[in-house]
Amino acid sequence: MTGEEFNTLLGLCQFLPGPNVINLAVVVGKRYQGVAGAVVAPFGLLAGPFVIVLLLALLYDRYGNLPIAQAMLRGIAAAGCGLLFAMAWRMEMAIRDKPFFLPFTVLTVATIAWLRWPLPAVMIAGLALSGGVAWWRLGRK
Amino acid sequence: MIVGELFLEFTLLAFVAFGGATALLPEMHRVVVENHHWLDDTTFTHLYAIAQAAPGPNVLVVTLIGWEIAGLAGALAATLAMCLPMSVLIYLLIDRWQGFSGKRWQQAVSLGVAPLAVGLVFSGAMLIATSAGLSPAGWILVGAVVLANLRFRELHPLWLIAAGAILGIGGFA
């Protein structure tokens, strides 16, 4: 597989729903080994981390109540939030035509974070509106 | 049965997981904490933190959520529910989908979904920050990580997570 092919597949998987890496593993697995590859690739990707994360969960169940563990997890959560905010920033910067699309980001935050509407409804309505605007903008070029 | 319910809820979520598991954080919180009261706010935040620190794809936060709700069966159910539906769909549709590549409607979907995904990731970050009950020092830490991550792209995020853990133990979160 060439780098370019890989990037195209990655691009497809990134905007389809579902965990991106798993989707990508299915697609790449299928390319090389058909059904067997599509089953084995995501499984191989997940098996190790799955076990590790469960071991951590056991530790958490046993020691999670200790003040030091709680303090550490709060610190990690804070750093994790920072990474998420940074990720959101980079994703926003990558969007062209910001005056047309930034309002949809604002609407998503308002309905999800503030009004706590269900995600499926927000995504369907949002995709119809935002995709509609994208359709119109594409037509003008 | 709680495992079955968990499986159904997460299967539904998988179909709207535009932007990956990270973008699903607000919705998982709504379902797991607010609707079903399976977990409390603090535990949810802790599980997110553990998934951040652990190696592997960030979808594994659902494994942890499943584990805390219903043990090993819950962990397997949540993980499968999140990964399986789209995997099957993508397996069946990928060839056709690639044939559409470059078509105007496909470009429109791809462009249209991006601003929504940004909003979801931002909402997830807000949710974790507020649920974690961060001190003012904790918010400064959040800001410092944002700047460090944007400014020094070659710095691996795990270092920032490790710094967060140490500062957290030191009481700076």
PDB file of C-alpha atoms in Angstrom:
ATOM      1  CA  MET A   1       0.000   0.000   0.000  1.00  0.00           C
ATOM      2  CA  THR A   2       1.402   3.402  -0.926  1.00  0.00           C
ATOM      3  CA  GLY A   3       1.431   6.343   1.453  1.00  0.00           C
ATOM      4  CA  GLU A   4      -1.087   8.128  -0.707  1.00  0.00           C
ATOM      5  CA  GLU A   5      -3.536   5.208  -0.645  1.00  0.00           C
ATOM      6  CA  PHE A   6      -3.168   5.003   3.108  1.00  0.00           C
ATOM      7  CA  ASN A   7      -3.899   8.715   3.496  1.00  0.00           C
ATOM      8  CA  THR A   8      -7.019   8.460   1.354  1.00  0.00           C
ATOM      9  CA  LEU A   9      -8.312   5.551   3.432  1.00  0.00           C
ATOM     10  CA  LEU A  10      -7.435   7.362   6.650  1.00  0.00           C
ATOM     11  CA  GLY A  11      -9.334  10.411   5.430  1.00  0.00           C
ATOM     12  CA  LEU A  12     -12.398   8.295   4.726  1.00  0.00           C
ATOM     13  CA  CYS A  13     -12.252   6.557   8.087  1.00  0.00           C
ATOM     14  CA  GLN A  14     -11.756   9.795   9.963  1.00  0.00           C
ATOM     15  CA  PHE A  15     -15.022  11.259   9.001  1.00  0.00           C
ATOM     16  CA  LEU A  16     -17.120   8.124   9.093  1.00  0.00           C
ATOM     17  CA  PRO A  17     -18.612   7.440  12.515  1.00  0.00           C
ATOM     18  CA  GLY A  18     -17.006   4.980  14.900  1.00  0.00           C
ATOM     19  CA  PRO A  19     -13.505   4.691  16.321  1.00  0.00           C
ATOM     20  CA  ASN A  20     -11.197   5.838  13.519  1.00  0.00           C
ATOM     21  CA  VAL A  21      -8.342   3.442  14.129  1.00  0.00           C
ATOM     22  CA  ILE A  22     -10.672   0.476  14.284  1.00  0.00           C
ATOM     23  CA  ASN A  23     -12.352   1.487  11.027  1.00  0.00           C
ATOM     24  CA  LEU A  24      -8.966   1.892   9.415  1.00  0.00           C
ATOM     25  CA  ALA A  25      -7.830  -1.516  10.660  1.00  0.00           C
ATOM     26  CA  VAL A  26     -10.937  -3.111   9.131  1.00  0.00           C
ATOM     27  CA  VAL A  27     -10.328  -1.449   5.771  1.00  0.00           C
ATOM     28  CA  VAL A  28      -6.618  -2.240   5.633  1.00  0.00           C
ATOM     29  CA  GLY A  29      -7.259  -5.789   6.884  1.00  0.00           C
ATOM     30  CA  LYS A  30      -9.851  -6.317   4.170  1.00  0.00           C
ATOM     31  CA  ARG A  31      -7.468  -5.020   1.498  1.00  0.00           C
ATOM     32  CA  TYR A  32      -4.873  -7.653   2.342  1.00  0.00           C
ATOM     33  CA  GLN A  33      -6.738 -10.693   3.617  1.00  0.00           C
ATOM     34  CA  GLY A  34     -10.449 -10.234   2.971  1.00  0.00           C
ATOM     35  CA  VAL A  35     -12.779 -11.235   5.795  1.00  0.00           C
ATOM     36  CA  ALA A  36     -10.036 -12.838   7.879  1.00  0.00           C
ATOM     37  CA  GLY A  37      -7.924  -9.687   7.732  1.00  0.00           C
ATOM     38  CA  ALA A  38     -10.867  -7.454   8.539  1.00  0.00           C
ATOM     39  CA  VAL A  39     -11.530  -9.497  11.676  1.00  0.00           C
ATOM     40  CA  VAL A  40      -7.965 -10.077  12.813  1.00  0.00           C
ATOM     41  CA  ALA A  41      -6.592  -6.552  12.273  1.00  0.00           C
ATOM     42  CA  PRO A  42      -8.904  -4.665  14.658  1.00  0.00           C
ATOM     43  CA  PHE A  43      -8.772  -7.560  17.113  1.00  0.00           C
ATOM     44  CA  GLY A  44      -4.983  -7.508  17.138  1.00  0.00           C
ATOM     45  CA  LEU A  45      -5.012  -3.763  17.578  1.00  0.00           C
ATOM     46  CA  LEU A  46      -7.350  -3.891  20.562  1.00  0.00           C
ATOM     47  CA  ALA A  47      -6.431  -7.095  22.422  1.00  0.00           C
ATOM     48  CA  GLY A  48      -3.267  -5.849  24.153  1.00  0.00           C
ATOM     49  CA  PRO A  49      -4.567  -2.410  25.180  1.00  0.00           C
ATOM     50  CA  PHE A  50      -7.856  -4.027  26.260  1.00  0.00           C
ATOM     51  CA  VAL A  51      -6.032  -6.216  28.783  1.00  0.00           C
ATOM     52  CA  ILE A  52      -3.858  -3.327  30.000  1.00  0.00           C
ATOM     53  CA  VAL A  53      -6.839  -1.066  30.514  1.00  0.00           C
ATOM     54  CA  LEU A  54      -8.621  -3.791  32.515  1.00  0.00           C
ATOM     55  CA  LEU A  55      -5.545  -4.233  34.713  1.00  0.00           C
ATOM     56  CA  LEU A  56      -5.630  -0.486  35.346  1.00  0.00           C
ATOM     57  CA  ALA A  57      -9.325  -0.807  36.146  1.00  0.00           C
ATOM     58  CA  LEU A  58      -8.512  -3.453  38.761  1.00  0.00           C
ATOM     59  CA  LEU A  59      -5.971  -1.092  40.308  1.00  0.00           C
ATOM     60  CA  TYR A  60      -8.529   1.686  40.236  1.00  0.00           C
ATOM     61  CA  ASP A  61     -11.164  -0.467  41.930  1.00  0.00           C
ATOM     62  CA  ARG A  62      -8.702  -1.304  44.669  1.00  0.00           C
ATOM     63  CA  TYR A  63      -6.890   1.999  45.200  1.00  0.00           C
ATOM     64  CA  GLY A  64      -9.101   4.583  43.500  1.00  0.00           C
ATOM     65  CA  ASN A  65     -10.450   5.883  46.770  1.00  0.00           C
ATOM     66  CA  LEU A  66      -7.055   6.880  48.107  1.00  0.00           C
ATOM     67  CA  PRO A  67      -6.647  10.658  48.152  1.00  0.00           C
ATOM     68  CA  ILE A  68      -3.331  10.418  46.307  1.00  0.00           C
ATOM     69  CA  ALA A  69      -4.933   8.390  43.480  1.00  0.00           C
ATOM     70  CA  GLN A  70      -7.801  10.872  43.242  1.00  0.00           C
ATOM     71  CA  ALA A  71      -5.362  13.790  43.096  1.00  0.00           C
ATOM     72  CA  MET A  72      -3.322  12.079  40.405  1.00  0.00           C
ATOM     73  CA  LEU A  73      -6.400  11.298  38.309  1.00  0.00           C
ATOM     74  CA  ARG A  74      -7.568  14.900  38.631  1.00  0.00           C
ATOM     75  CA  GLY A  75      -4.181  16.040  37.321  1.00  0.00           C
ATOM     76  CA  ILE A  76      -4.392  13.598  34.413  1.00  0.00           C
ATOM     77  CA  ALA A  77      -7.955  14.699  33.658  1.00  0.00           C
ATOM     78  CA  ALA A  78      -6.783  18.324  33.593  1.00  0.00           C
ATOM     79  CA  ALA A  79      -3.969  17.476  31.180  1.00  0.00           C
ATOM     80  CA  GLY A  80      -6.412  15.400  29.109  1.00  0.00           C
ATOM     81  CA  CYS A  81      -8.765  18.385  28.881  1.00  0.00           C
ATOM     82  CA  GLY A  82      -5.915  20.544  27.720  1.00  0.00           C
ATOM     83  CA  LEU A  83      -5.157  18.028  24.966  1.00  0.00           C
ATOM     84  CA  LEU A  84      -8.826  17.993  23.948  1.00  0.00           C
ATOM     85  CA  PHE A  85      -9.042  21.794  23.805  1.00  0.00           C
ATOM     86  CA  ALA A  86      -5.851  21.859  21.738  1.00  0.00           C
ATOM     87  CA  MET A  87      -7.250  19.188  19.432  1.00  0.00           C
ATOM     88  CA  ALA A  88     -10.469  21.163  18.983  1.00  0.00           C
ATOM     89  CA  TRP A  89      -8.397  24.253  18.183  1.00  0.00           C
ATOM     90  CA  ARG A  90      -6.318  22.459  15.547  1.00  0.00           C
ATOM     91  CA  MET A  91      -9.423  20.932  13.980  1.00  0.00           C
ATOM     92  CA  GLU A  92     -11.077  24.344  13.818  1.00  0.00           C
ATOM     93  CA  MET A  93      -7.985  25.906  12.270  1.00  0.00           C
ATOM     94  CA  ALA A  94      -8.047  23.234   9.550  1.00  0.00           C
ATOM     95  CA  ILE A  95     -11.536  24.306   8.461  1.00  0.00           C
ATOM     96  CA  ARG A  96     -11.608  26.613   5.488  1.00  0.00           C
ATOM     97  CA  ASP A  97     -14.454  29.090   4.986  1.00  0.00           C
ATOM     98  CA  LYS A  98     -14.651  29.728   8.733  1.00  0.00           C
ATOM     99  CA  PRO A  99     -17.322  32.464   8.631  1.00  0.00           C
ATOM    100  CA  PHE A 100     -19.745  29.907   7.200  1.00  0.00           C
ATOM    101  CA  PHE A 101     -18.851  26.924   9.334  1.00  0.00           C
ATOM    102  CA  LEU A 102     -17.868  28.385  12.722  1.00  0.00           C
ATOM    103  CA  PRO A 103     -21.555  28.973  13.597  1.00  0.00           C
ATOM    104  CA  PHE A 104     -22.149  25.226  13.399  1.00  0.00           C
ATOM    105  CA  THR A 105     -19.386  24.611  15.923  1.00  0.00           C
ATOM    106  CA  VAL A 106     -20.991  27.178  18.225  1.00  0.00           C
ATOM    107  CA  LEU A 107     -24.436  25.601  17.752  1.00  0.00           C
ATOM    108  CA  THR A 108     -23.053  22.146  18.505  1.00  0.00           C
ATOM    109  CA  VAL A 109     -21.450  23.345  21.733  1.00  0.00           C
ATOM    110  CA  ALA A 110     -24.639  25.179  22.734  1.00  0.00           C
ATOM    111  CA  THR A 111     -26.945  22.204  22.131  1.00  0.00           C
ATOM    112  CA  ILE A 112     -24.611  19.482  23.448  1.00  0.00           C
ATOM    113  CA  ALA A 113     -22.679  21.087  26.297  1.00  0.00           C
ATOM    114  CA  TRP A 114     -25.265  23.588  27.467  1.00  0.00           C
ATOM    115  CA  LEU A 115     -28.762  22.353  26.519  1.00  0.00           C
ATOM    116  CA  ARG A 116     -27.731  18.683  26.807  1.00  0.00           C
ATOM    117  CA  TRP A 117     -29.735  17.596  23.769  1.00  0.00           C
ATOM    118  CA  PRO A 118     -29.318  13.999  22.573  1.00  0.00           C
ATOM    119  CA  LEU A 119     -26.409  13.616  20.167  1.00  0.00           C
ATOM    120  CA  PRO A 120     -28.235  11.646  17.425  1.00  0.00           C
ATOM    121  CA  ALA A 121     -30.767  14.457  16.970  1.00  0.00           C
ATOM    122  CA  VAL A 122     -28.077  17.144  16.976  1.00  0.00           C
ATOM    123  CA  MET A 123     -25.911  15.243  14.502  1.00  0.00           C
ATOM    124  CA  ILE A 124     -28.737  14.579  12.045  1.00  0.00           C
ATOM    125  CA  ALA A 125     -29.991  18.166  12.092  1.00  0.00           C
ATOM    126  CA  GLY A 126     -26.474  19.577  12.188  1.00  0.00           C
ATOM    127  CA  LEU A 127     -25.245  17.456   9.312  1.00  0.00           C
ATOM    128  CA  ALA A 128     -28.258  18.389   7.198  1.00  0.00           C
ATOM    129  CA  LEU A 129     -27.666  22.122   7.784  1.00  0.00           C
ATOM    130  CA  SER A 130     -23.881  22.173   7.757  1.00  0.00           C
ATOM    131  CA  GLY A 131     -23.699  19.714   4.869  1.00  0.00           C
ATOM    132  CA  GLY A 132     -26.239  21.863   3.032  1.00  0.00           C
ATOM    133  CA  VAL A 133     -24.079  24.933   3.429  1.00  0.00           C
ATOM    134  CA  ALA A 134     -21.045  22.924   2.287  1.00  0.00           C
ATOM    135  CA  TRP A 135     -22.992  21.746  -0.775  1.00  0.00           C
ATOM    136  CA  TRP A 136     -23.863  25.331  -1.635  1.00  0.00           C
ATOM    137  CA  ARG A 137     -20.301  26.596  -1.094  1.00  0.00           C
ATOM    138  CA  LEU A 138     -18.922  23.783  -3.274  1.00  0.00           C
ATOM    139  CA  GLY A 139     -21.307  24.800  -6.036  1.00  0.00           C
ATOM    140  CA  ARG A 140     -20.027  28.358  -6.053  1.00  0.00           C
ATOM    141  CA  LYS A 141     -16.396  27.443  -6.687  1.00  0.00           C
TER     142      LYS A 141
ATOM    143  CA  MET B   1     -30.459  -6.920  31.971  1.00  0.00           C
ATOM    144  CA  ILE B   2     -27.875  -4.240  32.397  1.00  0.00           C
ATOM    145  CA  VAL B   3     -25.300  -5.742  29.993  1.00  0.00           C
ATOM    146  CA  GLY B   4     -27.906  -5.937  27.236  1.00  0.00           C
ATOM    147  CA  GLU B   5     -29.023  -2.379  27.855  1.00  0.00           C
ATOM    148  CA  LEU B   6     -25.421  -1.223  27.843  1.00  0.00           C
ATOM    149  CA  PHE B   7     -24.833  -3.006  24.542  1.00  0.00           C
ATOM    150  CA  LEU B   8     -27.879  -1.398  22.920  1.00  0.00           C
ATOM    151  CA  GLU B   9     -27.072   2.106  24.169  1.00  0.00           C
ATOM    152  CA  PHE B  10     -23.484   1.915  22.935  1.00  0.00           C
ATOM    153  CA  THR B  11     -24.483   0.410  19.603  1.00  0.00           C
ATOM    154  CA  LEU B  12     -26.704   3.407  19.011  1.00  0.00           C
ATOM    155  CA  LEU B  13     -23.845   5.724  19.965  1.00  0.00           C
ATOM    156  CA  ALA B  14     -21.475   4.053  17.524  1.00  0.00           C
ATOM    157  CA  PHE B  15     -23.570   5.223  14.591  1.00  0.00           C
ATOM    158  CA  VAL B  16     -23.268   8.875  15.572  1.00  0.00           C
ATOM    159  CA  ALA B  17     -19.631   8.758  16.662  1.00  0.00           C
ATOM    160  CA  PHE B  18     -18.488  11.282  14.068  1.00  0.00           C
ATOM    161  CA  GLY B  19     -15.045  12.364  15.179  1.00  0.00           C
ATOM    162  CA  GLY B  20     -14.355   9.123  17.019  1.00  0.00           C
ATOM    163  CA  ALA B  21     -14.745   8.142  20.639  1.00  0.00           C
ATOM    164  CA  THR B  22     -13.486  11.497  21.891  1.00  0.00           C
ATOM    165  CA  ALA B  23     -16.403  13.296  20.305  1.00  0.00           C
ATOM    166  CA  LEU B  24     -18.755  10.892  22.086  1.00  0.00           C
ATOM    167  CA  LEU B  25     -17.739  11.914  25.617  1.00  0.00           C
ATOM    168  CA  PRO B  26     -20.669  14.302  26.196  1.00  0.00           C
ATOM    169  CA  GLU B  27     -23.198  11.769  24.915  1.00  0.00           C
ATOM    170  CA  MET B  28     -21.699   8.886  26.910  1.00  0.00           C
ATOM    171  CA  HIS B  29     -21.893  11.083  29.994  1.00  0.00           C
ATOM    172  CA  ARG B  30     -25.519  11.908  29.232  1.00  0.00           C
ATOM    173  CA  VAL B  31     -26.474   8.247  28.800  1.00  0.00           C
ATOM    174  CA  VAL B  32     -24.342   6.648  31.514  1.00  0.00           C
ATOM    175  CA  VAL B  33     -24.401   9.311  34.238  1.00  0.00           C
ATOM    176  CA  GLU B  34     -27.482  11.447  33.651  1.00  0.00           C
ATOM    177  CA  ASN B  35     -30.047   9.026  32.191  1.00  0.00           C
ATOM    178  CA  HIS B  36     -29.198   5.665  33.722  1.00  0.00           C
ATOM    179  CA  HIS B  37     -27.211   6.735  36.806  1.00  0.00           C
ATOM    180  CA  TRP B  38     -24.894   3.806  36.188  1.00  0.00           C
ATOM    181  CA  LEU B  39     -21.865   5.875  37.225  1.00  0.00           C
ATOM    182  CA  ASP B  40     -21.340   9.132  39.085  1.00  0.00           C
ATOM    183  CA  ASP B  41     -19.619  12.224  37.749  1.00  0.00           C
ATOM    184  CA  THR B  42     -16.341  11.601  39.545  1.00  0.00           C
ATOM    185  CA  THR B  43     -15.993   7.999  38.421  1.00  0.00           C
ATOM    186  CA  PHE B  44     -16.736   9.010  34.826  1.00  0.00           C
ATOM    187  CA  THR B  45     -13.958  11.599  34.964  1.00  0.00           C
ATOM    188  CA  HIS B  46     -11.557   9.123  36.542  1.00  0.00           C
ATOM    189  CA  LEU B  47     -12.237   6.558  33.830  1.00  0.00           C
ATOM    190  CA  TYR B  48     -11.551   9.167  31.184  1.00  0.00           C
ATOM    191  CA  ALA B  49      -8.265   9.991  32.918  1.00  0.00           C
ATOM    192  CA  ILE B  50      -7.233   6.319  33.072  1.00  0.00           C
ATOM    193  CA  ALA B  51      -8.015   5.855  29.367  1.00  0.00           C
ATOM    194  CA  GLN B  52      -5.947   8.946  28.553  1.00  0.00           C
ATOM    195  CA  ALA B  53      -2.951   7.607  30.429  1.00  0.00           C
ATOM    196  CA  ALA B  54      -3.256   4.058  29.069  1.00  0.00           C
ATOM    197  CA  PRO B  55      -1.645   2.991  25.794  1.00  0.00           C
ATOM    198  CA  GLY B  56      -3.876   2.132  22.841  1.00  0.00           C
ATOM    199  CA  PRO B  57      -6.778   3.730  20.994  1.00  0.00           C
ATOM    200  CA  ASN B  58      -8.852   6.208  23.000  1.00  0.00           C
ATOM    201  CA  VAL B  59     -12.000   4.176  22.285  1.00  0.00           C
ATOM    202  CA  LEU B  60     -10.936   2.065  25.276  1.00  0.00           C
ATOM    203  CA  VAL B  61     -12.642   4.528  27.588  1.00  0.00           C
ATOM    204  CA  VAL B  62     -15.837   2.603  26.753  1.00  0.00           C
ATOM    205  CA  THR B  63     -14.146  -0.601  27.938  1.00  0.00           C
ATOM    206  CA  LEU B  64     -13.538   1.027  31.311  1.00  0.00           C
ATOM    207  CA  ILE B  65     -17.076   2.358  31.494  1.00  0.00           C
ATOM    208  CA  GLY B  66     -18.443  -1.108  30.698  1.00  0.00           C
ATOM    209  CA  TRP B  67     -16.175  -2.678  33.307  1.00  0.00           C
ATOM    210  CA  GLU B  68     -17.260  -0.335  36.093  1.00  0.00           C
ATOM    211  CA  ILE B  69     -20.939  -0.873  35.243  1.00  0.00           C
ATOM    212  CA  ALA B  70     -21.035  -4.643  34.712  1.00  0.00           C
ATOM    213  CA  GLY B  71     -17.598  -6.232  35.110  1.00  0.00           C
ATOM    214  CA  LEU B  72     -15.916  -8.224  32.357  1.00  0.00           C
ATOM    215  CA  ALA B  73     -19.187  -8.862  30.502  1.00  0.00           C
ATOM    216  CA  GLY B  74     -19.831  -5.119  30.549  1.00  0.00           C
ATOM    217  CA  ALA B  75     -16.325  -4.337  29.282  1.00  0.00           C
ATOM    218  CA  LEU B  76     -16.691  -6.749  26.381  1.00  0.00           C
ATOM    219  CA  ALA B  77     -20.235  -5.630  25.573  1.00  0.00           C
ATOM    220  CA  ALA B  78     -19.376  -1.927  25.548  1.00  0.00           C
ATOM    221  CA  THR B  79     -16.234  -2.418  23.448  1.00  0.00           C
ATOM    222  CA  LEU B  80     -17.963  -4.660  20.920  1.00  0.00           C
ATOM    223  CA  ALA B  81     -20.997  -2.403  20.706  1.00  0.00           C
ATOM    224  CA  MET B  82     -18.766   0.577  19.971  1.00  0.00           C
ATOM    225  CA  CYS B  83     -16.556  -1.139  17.393  1.00  0.00           C
ATOM    226  CA  LEU B  84     -18.680  -3.747  15.671  1.00  0.00           C
ATOM    227  CA  PRO B  85     -21.570  -1.939  13.917  1.00  0.00           C
ATOM    228  CA  MET B  86     -19.455   0.507  11.952  1.00  0.00           C
ATOM    229  CA  SER B  87     -16.794  -2.106  11.270  1.00  0.00           C
ATOM    230  CA  VAL B  88     -19.385  -4.312   9.565  1.00  0.00           C
ATOM    231  CA  LEU B  89     -20.883  -1.391   7.671  1.00  0.00           C
ATOM    232  CA  ILE B  90     -17.513  -0.130   6.541  1.00  0.00           C
ATOM    233  CA  TYR B  91     -16.450  -3.605   5.487  1.00  0.00           C
ATOM    234  CA  LEU B  92     -19.533  -3.843   3.281  1.00  0.00           C
ATOM    235  CA  LEU B  93     -19.472  -0.301   1.946  1.00  0.00           C
ATOM    236  CA  ILE B  94     -15.822   0.708   1.636  1.00  0.00           C
ATOM    237  CA  ASP B  95     -15.424  -0.246  -2.020  1.00  0.00           C
ATOM    238  CA  ARG B  96     -18.544   1.597  -3.059  1.00  0.00           C
ATOM    239  CA  TRP B  97     -17.615   4.542  -0.852  1.00  0.00           C
ATOM    240  CA  GLN B  98     -14.195   4.858  -2.479  1.00  0.00           C
ATOM    241  CA  GLY B  99     -15.977   4.956  -5.826  1.00  0.00           C
ATOM    242  CA  PHE B 100     -17.820   8.068  -4.635  1.00  0.00           C
ATOM    243  CA  SER B 101     -14.608   9.800  -3.671  1.00  0.00           C
ATOM    244  CA  GLY B 102     -14.506  13.321  -5.080  1.00  0.00           C
ATOM    245  CA  LYS B 103     -18.263  13.509  -5.704  1.00  0.00           C
ATOM    246  CA  ARG B 104     -19.850  16.755  -4.630  1.00  0.00           C
ATOM    247  CA  TRP B 105     -22.203  15.247  -2.034  1.00  0.00           C
ATOM    248  CA  GLN B 106     -19.373  13.273  -0.471  1.00  0.00           C
ATOM    249  CA  GLN B 107     -17.255  16.404  -0.207  1.00  0.00           C
ATOM    250  CA  ALA B 108     -20.242  18.229   1.287  1.00  0.00           C
ATOM    251  CA  VAL B 109     -20.677  15.592   4.011  1.00  0.00           C
ATOM    252  CA  SER B 110     -16.978  15.600   4.709  1.00  0.00           C
ATOM    253  CA  LEU B 111     -16.827  19.424   4.967  1.00  0.00           C
ATOM    254  CA  GLY B 112     -20.095  19.630   6.850  1.00  0.00           C
ATOM    255  CA  VAL B 113     -19.195  17.166   9.562  1.00  0.00           C
ATOM    256  CA  ALA B 114     -15.915  18.867  10.536  1.00  0.00           C
ATOM    257  CA  PRO B 115     -17.366  21.894  12.404  1.00  0.00           C
ATOM    258  CA  LEU B 116     -19.754  19.590  14.287  1.00  0.00           C
ATOM    259  CA  ALA B 117     -16.906  17.301  15.334  1.00  0.00           C
ATOM    260  CA  VAL B 118     -14.974  20.316  16.641  1.00  0.00           C
ATOM    261  CA  GLY B 119     -17.983  21.307  18.727  1.00  0.00           C
ATOM    262  CA  LEU B 120     -18.238  17.800  20.143  1.00  0.00           C
ATOM    263  CA  VAL B 121     -14.576  17.612  21.130  1.00  0.00           C
ATOM    264  CA  PHE B 122     -14.812  21.066  22.729  1.00  0.00           C
ATOM    265  CA  SER B 123     -17.965  20.033  24.610  1.00  0.00           C
ATOM    266  CA  GLY B 124     -16.225  16.885  25.849  1.00  0.00           C
ATOM    267  CA  ALA B 125     -13.333  18.927  27.177  1.00  0.00           C
ATOM    268  CA  MET B 126     -15.723  21.321  28.951  1.00  0.00           C
ATOM    269  CA  LEU B 127     -17.599  18.399  30.459  1.00  0.00           C
ATOM    270  CA  ILE B 128     -14.492  16.684  31.826  1.00  0.00           C
ATOM    271  CA  ALA B 129     -13.119  19.957  33.169  1.00  0.00           C
ATOM    272  CA  THR B 130     -16.323  20.773  35.038  1.00  0.00           C
ATOM    273  CA  SER B 131     -16.940  17.197  36.265  1.00  0.00           C
ATOM    274  CA  ALA B 132     -13.387  16.900  37.558  1.00  0.00           C
ATOM    275  CA  GLY B 133     -13.963  19.784  39.969  1.00  0.00           C
ATOM    276  CA  LEU B 134     -10.688  21.457  39.058  1.00  0.00           C
ATOM    277  CA  SER B 135      -9.175  24.064  41.339  1.00  0.00           C
ATOM    278  CA  PRO B 136      -7.973  27.376  39.830  1.00  0.00           C
ATOM    279  CA  ALA B 137      -4.519  25.788  39.669  1.00  0.00           C
ATOM    280  CA  GLY B 138      -6.081  22.906  37.745  1.00  0.00           C
ATOM    281  CA  TRP B 139      -7.466  25.330  35.159  1.00  0.00           C
ATOM    282  CA  ILE B 140      -4.026  26.897  34.804  1.00  0.00           C
ATOM    283  CA  LEU B 141      -2.707  23.391  34.170  1.00  0.00           C
ATOM    284  CA  VAL B 142      -5.358  22.916  31.455  1.00  0.00           C
ATOM    285  CA  GLY B 143      -4.253  26.165  29.803  1.00  0.00           C
ATOM    286  CA  ALA B 144      -0.579  25.276  30.067  1.00  0.00           C
ATOM    287  CA  VAL B 145      -1.192  21.904  28.400  1.00  0.00           C
ATOM    288  CA  VAL B 146      -3.140  23.581  25.577  1.00  0.00           C
ATOM    289  CA  LEU B 147      -0.275  25.984  24.922  1.00  0.00           C
ATOM    290  CA  ALA B 148       2.421  23.306  25.228  1.00  0.00           C
ATOM    291  CA  ASN B 149       0.579  20.952  22.888  1.00  0.00           C
ATOM    292  CA  LEU B 150      -0.048  23.627  20.266  1.00  0.00           C
ATOM    293  CA  ARG B 151       3.386  25.202  20.531  1.00  0.00           C
ATOM    294  CA  PHE B 152       5.568  22.068  20.685  1.00  0.00           C
ATOM    295  CA  ARG B 153       4.079  19.619  18.226  1.00  0.00           C
ATOM    296  CA  GLU B 154       6.940  17.150  18.516  1.00  0.00           C
ATOM    297  CA  LEU B 155       6.417  16.773  22.280  1.00  0.00           C
ATOM    298  CA  HIS B 156       4.537  13.511  22.832  1.00  0.00           C
ATOM    299  CA  PRO B 157       1.188  14.022  24.636  1.00  0.00           C
ATOM    300  CA  LEU B 158       2.129  11.301  27.101  1.00  0.00           C
ATOM    301  CA  TRP B 159       4.707  13.662  28.627  1.00  0.00           C
ATOM    302  CA  LEU B 160       1.969  16.198  29.262  1.00  0.00           C
ATOM    303  CA  ILE B 161      -0.202  13.476  30.815  1.00  0.00           C
ATOM    304  CA  ALA B 162       2.713  12.442  33.033  1.00  0.00           C
ATOM    305  CA  ALA B 163       3.295  16.066  34.041  1.00  0.00           C
ATOM    306  CA  GLY B 164      -0.409  16.328  34.855  1.00  0.00           C
ATOM    307  CA  ALA B 165      -0.216  13.224  37.039  1.00  0.00           C
ATOM    308  CA  ILE B 166       2.774  14.549  38.978  1.00  0.00           C
ATOM    309  CA  LEU B 167       1.283  18.024  39.405  1.00  0.00           C
ATOM    310  CA  GLY B 168      -1.979  16.392  40.450  1.00  0.00           C
ATOM    311  CA  ILE B 169      -0.247  14.395  43.183  1.00  0.00           C
ATOM    312  CA  GLY B 170       1.432  17.612  44.257  1.00  0.00           C
ATOM    313  CA  GLY B 171      -2.012  19.156  44.710  1.00  0.00           C
ATOM    314  CA  PHE B 172      -1.888  21.461  41.684  1.00  0.00           C
ATOM    315  CA  ALA B 173      -5.142  20.331  40.092  1.00  0.00           C
TER     316      ALA B 173
END
